[in-house]
Coordinates of C-alpha atoms in Angstrom, one line a residue:
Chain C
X1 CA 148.3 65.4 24.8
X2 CA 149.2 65.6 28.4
X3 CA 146.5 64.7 31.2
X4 CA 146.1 65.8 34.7
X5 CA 145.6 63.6 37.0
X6 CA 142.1 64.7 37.5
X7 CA 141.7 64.1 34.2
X8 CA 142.6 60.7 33.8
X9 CA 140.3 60.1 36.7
X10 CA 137.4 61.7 35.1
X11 CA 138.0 59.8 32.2
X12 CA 138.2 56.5 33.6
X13 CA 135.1 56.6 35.5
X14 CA 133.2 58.0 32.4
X15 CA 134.1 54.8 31.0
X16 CA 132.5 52.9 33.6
X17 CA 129.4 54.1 32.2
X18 CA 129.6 53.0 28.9
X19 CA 127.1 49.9 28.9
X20 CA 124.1 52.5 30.3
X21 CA 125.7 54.8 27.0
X22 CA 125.5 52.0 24.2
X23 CA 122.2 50.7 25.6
X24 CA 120.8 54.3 25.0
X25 CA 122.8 54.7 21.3
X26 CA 120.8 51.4 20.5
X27 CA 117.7 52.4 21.5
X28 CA 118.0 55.8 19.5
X29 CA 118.7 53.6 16.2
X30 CA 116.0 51.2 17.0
X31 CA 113.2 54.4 17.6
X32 CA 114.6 56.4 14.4
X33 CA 114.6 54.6 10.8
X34 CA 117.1 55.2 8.5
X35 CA 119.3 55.5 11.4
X36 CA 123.1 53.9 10.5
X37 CA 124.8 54.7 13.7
X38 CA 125.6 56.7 16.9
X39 CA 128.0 57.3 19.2
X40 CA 128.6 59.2 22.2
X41 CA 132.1 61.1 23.0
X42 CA 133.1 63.6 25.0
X43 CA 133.4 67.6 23.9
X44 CA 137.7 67.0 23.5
X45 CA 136.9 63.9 21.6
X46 CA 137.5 60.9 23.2
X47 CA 134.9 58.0 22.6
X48 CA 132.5 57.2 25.5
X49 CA 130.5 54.2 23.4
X50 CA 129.6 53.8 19.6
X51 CA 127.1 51.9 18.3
X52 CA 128.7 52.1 14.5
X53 CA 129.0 49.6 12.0
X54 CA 130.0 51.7 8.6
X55 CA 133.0 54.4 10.5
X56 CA 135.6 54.5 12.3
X57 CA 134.3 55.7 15.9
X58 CA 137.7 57.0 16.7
X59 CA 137.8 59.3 14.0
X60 CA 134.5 60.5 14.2
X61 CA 134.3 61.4 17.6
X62 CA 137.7 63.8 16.9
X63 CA 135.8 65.2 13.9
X64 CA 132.8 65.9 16.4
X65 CA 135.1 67.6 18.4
X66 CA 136.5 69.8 16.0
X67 CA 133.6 70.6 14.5
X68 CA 131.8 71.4 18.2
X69 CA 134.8 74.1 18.2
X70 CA 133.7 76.2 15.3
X71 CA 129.8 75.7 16.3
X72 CA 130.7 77.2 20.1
X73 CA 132.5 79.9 18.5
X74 CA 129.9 80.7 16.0
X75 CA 127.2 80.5 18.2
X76 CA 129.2 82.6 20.4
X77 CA 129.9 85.2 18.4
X78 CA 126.4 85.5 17.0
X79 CA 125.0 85.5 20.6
X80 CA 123.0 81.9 20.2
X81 CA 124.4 80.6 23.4
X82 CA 125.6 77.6 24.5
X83 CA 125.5 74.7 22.0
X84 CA 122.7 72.7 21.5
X85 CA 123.3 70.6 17.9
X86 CA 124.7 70.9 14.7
X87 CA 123.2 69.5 11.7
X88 CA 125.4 68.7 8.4
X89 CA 123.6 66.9 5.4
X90 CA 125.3 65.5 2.6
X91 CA 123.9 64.4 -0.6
X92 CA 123.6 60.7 1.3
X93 CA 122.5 61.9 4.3
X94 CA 123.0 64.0 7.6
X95 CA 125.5 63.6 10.6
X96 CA 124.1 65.7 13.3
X97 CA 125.8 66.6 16.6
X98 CA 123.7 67.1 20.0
X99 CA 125.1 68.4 23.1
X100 CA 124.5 65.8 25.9
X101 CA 125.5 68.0 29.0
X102 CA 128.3 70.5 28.9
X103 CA 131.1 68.1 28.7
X104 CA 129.6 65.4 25.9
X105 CA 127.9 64.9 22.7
X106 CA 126.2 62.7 20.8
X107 CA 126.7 62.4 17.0
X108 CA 124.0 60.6 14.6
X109 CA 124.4 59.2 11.5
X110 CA 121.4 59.1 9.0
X111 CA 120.0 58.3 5.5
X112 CA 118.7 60.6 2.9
X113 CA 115.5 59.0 4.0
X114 CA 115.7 59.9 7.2
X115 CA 112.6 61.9 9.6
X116 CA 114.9 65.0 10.8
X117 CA 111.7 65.8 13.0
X118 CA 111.8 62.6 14.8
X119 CA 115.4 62.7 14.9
X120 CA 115.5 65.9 16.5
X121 CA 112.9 65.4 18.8
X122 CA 114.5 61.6 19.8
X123 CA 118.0 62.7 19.7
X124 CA 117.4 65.7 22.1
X125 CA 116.3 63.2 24.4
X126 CA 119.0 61.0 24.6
X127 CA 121.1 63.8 24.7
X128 CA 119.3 64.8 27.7
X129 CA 119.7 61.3 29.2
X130 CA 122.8 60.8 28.5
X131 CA 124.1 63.8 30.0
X132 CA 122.5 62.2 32.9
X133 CA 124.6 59.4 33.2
X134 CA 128.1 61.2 32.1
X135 CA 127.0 63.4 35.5
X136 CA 126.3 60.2 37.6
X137 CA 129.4 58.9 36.8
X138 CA 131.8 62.1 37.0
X139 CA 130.0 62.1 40.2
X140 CA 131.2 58.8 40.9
X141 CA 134.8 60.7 40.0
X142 CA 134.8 63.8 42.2
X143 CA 134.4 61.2 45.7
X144 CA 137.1 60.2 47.5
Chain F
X1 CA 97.0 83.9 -2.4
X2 CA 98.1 83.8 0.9
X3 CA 101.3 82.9 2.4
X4 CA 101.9 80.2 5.1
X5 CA 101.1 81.7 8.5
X6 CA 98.2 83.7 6.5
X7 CA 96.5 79.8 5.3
X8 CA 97.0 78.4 8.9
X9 CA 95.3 81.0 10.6
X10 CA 92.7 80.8 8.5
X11 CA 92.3 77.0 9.3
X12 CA 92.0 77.9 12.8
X13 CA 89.3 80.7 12.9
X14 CA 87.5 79.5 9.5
X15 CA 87.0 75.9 10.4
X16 CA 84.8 75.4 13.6
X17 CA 86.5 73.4 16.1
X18 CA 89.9 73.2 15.2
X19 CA 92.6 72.8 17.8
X20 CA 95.5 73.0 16.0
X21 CA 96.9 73.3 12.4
X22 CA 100.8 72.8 10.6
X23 CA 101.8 72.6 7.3
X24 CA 104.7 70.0 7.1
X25 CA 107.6 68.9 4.6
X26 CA 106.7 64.6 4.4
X27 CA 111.1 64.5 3.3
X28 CA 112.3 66.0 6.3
X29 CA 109.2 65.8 8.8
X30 CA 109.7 69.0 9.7
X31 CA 107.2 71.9 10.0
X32 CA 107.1 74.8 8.0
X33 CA 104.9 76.7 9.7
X34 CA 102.4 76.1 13.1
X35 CA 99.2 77.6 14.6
X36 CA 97.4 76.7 17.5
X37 CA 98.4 73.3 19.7
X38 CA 100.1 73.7 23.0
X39 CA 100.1 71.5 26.2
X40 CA 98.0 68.8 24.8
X41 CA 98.9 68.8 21.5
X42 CA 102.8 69.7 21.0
X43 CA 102.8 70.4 16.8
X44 CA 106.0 69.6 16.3
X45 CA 105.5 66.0 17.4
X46 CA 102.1 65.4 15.3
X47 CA 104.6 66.6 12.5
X48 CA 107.1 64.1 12.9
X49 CA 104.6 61.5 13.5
X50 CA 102.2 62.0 10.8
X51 CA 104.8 62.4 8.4
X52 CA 105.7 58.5 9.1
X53 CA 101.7 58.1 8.4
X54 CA 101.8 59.6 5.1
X55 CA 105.2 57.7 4.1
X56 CA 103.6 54.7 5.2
X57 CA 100.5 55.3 3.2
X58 CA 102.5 56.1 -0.1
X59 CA 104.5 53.0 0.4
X60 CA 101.6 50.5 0.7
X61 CA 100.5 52.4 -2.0
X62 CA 103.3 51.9 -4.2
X63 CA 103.2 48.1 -3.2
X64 CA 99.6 47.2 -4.1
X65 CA 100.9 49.0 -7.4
X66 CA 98.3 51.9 -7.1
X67 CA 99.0 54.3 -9.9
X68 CA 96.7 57.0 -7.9
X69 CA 97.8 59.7 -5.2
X70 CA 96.7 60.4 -2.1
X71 CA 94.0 63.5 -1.7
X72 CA 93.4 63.3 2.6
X73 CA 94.0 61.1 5.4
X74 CA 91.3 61.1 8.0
X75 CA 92.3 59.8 11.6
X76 CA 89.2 59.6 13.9
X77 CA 90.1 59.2 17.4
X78 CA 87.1 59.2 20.7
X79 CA 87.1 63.2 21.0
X80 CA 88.7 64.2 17.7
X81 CA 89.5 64.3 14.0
X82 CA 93.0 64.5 12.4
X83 CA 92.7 65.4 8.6
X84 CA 96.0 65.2 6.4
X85 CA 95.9 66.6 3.2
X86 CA 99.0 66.3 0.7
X87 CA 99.3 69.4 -1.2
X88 CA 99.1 69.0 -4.9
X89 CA 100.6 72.4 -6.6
X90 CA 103.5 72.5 -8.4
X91 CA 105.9 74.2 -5.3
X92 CA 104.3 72.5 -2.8
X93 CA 105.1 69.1 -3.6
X94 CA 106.1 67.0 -0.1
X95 CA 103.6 68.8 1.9
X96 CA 101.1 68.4 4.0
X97 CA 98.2 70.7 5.6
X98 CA 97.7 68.8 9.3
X99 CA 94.7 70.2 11.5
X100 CA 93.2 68.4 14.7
X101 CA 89.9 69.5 15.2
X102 CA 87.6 68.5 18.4
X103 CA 84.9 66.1 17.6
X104 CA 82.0 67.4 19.3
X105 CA 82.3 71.0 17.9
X106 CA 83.5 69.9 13.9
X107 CA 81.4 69.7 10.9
X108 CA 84.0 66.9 9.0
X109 CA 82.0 67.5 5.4
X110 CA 82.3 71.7 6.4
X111 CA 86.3 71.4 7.7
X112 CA 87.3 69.1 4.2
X113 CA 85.8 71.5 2.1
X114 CA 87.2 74.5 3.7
X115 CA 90.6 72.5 3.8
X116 CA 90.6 72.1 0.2
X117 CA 89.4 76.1 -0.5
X118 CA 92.9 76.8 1.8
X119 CA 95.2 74.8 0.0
X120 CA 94.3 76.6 -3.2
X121 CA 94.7 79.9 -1.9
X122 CA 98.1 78.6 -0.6
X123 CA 101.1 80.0 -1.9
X124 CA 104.2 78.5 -0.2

């Protein structure tokens, strides 16, 4: 894959925010139970922070981004909108994706056991905060 | 019989005082239906949360090696009473009725009863 240089900038100074990221994956696993991991990426895949002890955070977060493709399409093409979250469950639990901003997400891994209300409702808003610090520090980006 | 939307309604203008009423699945904490709440009482939060009570309740339960179940959970607070009650029929396993009524205005022995007098007419 070939970068501009804009980029490579953009990408470097999102990684300057990772400590803020992880400190906010951690304190979504410590609010939800059941809870296995987290990790934040951006939409084309690349791996802001992870807080994962059971995958591989790499190939997760290129999963995430594939999978945010067909979810903007379909939600596109059913007029939902933007993208918000996508919610997959397995019979040993869920993985669900939450937009954090327009240019990350944050995926979630879960139990069986898990509260999908309290996820929701705690996930959103790390999303939300999140997206808050991947805008700080693109800001950070865009100055001379 | 009455469907969902039907029983919560019913909660709300049967049982004096009530401020707000859900029916929630305790496996997912997520709410199948709401009626009522708002500003001061978001529904979808009291779902979430009072689905960790009712969890929490089953485990101690099932660690004192009680072989009972639980009928209601009664939550007083200073201005008003939260009444949990775990459905019992055969569909409606892993649900709960939720209503927050206002202190001041309920009848607790009236709103149980009427609670109860729902849930059977419930058809999920």
């Amino acid at each position: 894959m070939r970068l501009t240089l804009r980029q490579r900038t953009e990408r470097k100074w999102l990684l300057t925010a990772e400590p803020e990221v992880l400190e906010e994956l951690r304190r979504l696993r410590a609010r939800v139970t059941h809870v296995t991991g987290a990790l934040a990426a951006t939409s084309d895949g690349v791996v802001l922070a992870h807080d994962t002890a059971t995958v591989e955070p790499e190939g997760v977060a290129a999963l995430t981004a594939a999978a945010l493709g067909v979810a903007q399409s379909l939600a596109g093409a059913t007029g939902r909108g933007a993208f918000r979250e996508l919610l997959v469950r397995g019979e040993n639990g869920y993985v669900a994706t939450y937009a954090a901003g327009s240019t990350a997400v944050l995926t979630v891994l879960a139990g069986d056991r898990t509260n999908v209300g309290r996820l929701h409702m705690e996930a959103r808003r790390s999303g939300a905060r999140l997206a808050d610090l991947v805008g700080v520090a693109l800001s950070r980006a865009e100055q001379p | 019989m009455a469907n969902t939307q039907t029983a919560l309604k019913e909660a709300m203008t049967s049982i004096e005082g009530s401020l707000g009423a859900a029916l929630v699945d305790y496996s997912s904490g997520m709410a199948l239906g709401t009626v009522g709440g708002g500003k001061d009482l978001d529904l979808t939060v009291a779902a979430a949360g009072n689905t960790d009570v009712v969890r929490a309740k089953a485990r101690t339960m099932e660690q004192l090696g009680l072989q009972d179940s639980i009928e209601d959970i009664l939550i007083t607070l200073g201005s008003q009473y939260h009444l949990i009650r775990l459905l019992k029929g055969r569909d409606s396993q892993g649900l709960f009725l939720y209503l927050a009524l206002d202190k001041n205005r309920a009848n607790l022995a009236m709103a149980r009863h009427q609670l109860r007098k729902i849930e059977a007419d419930l058809e999920v």
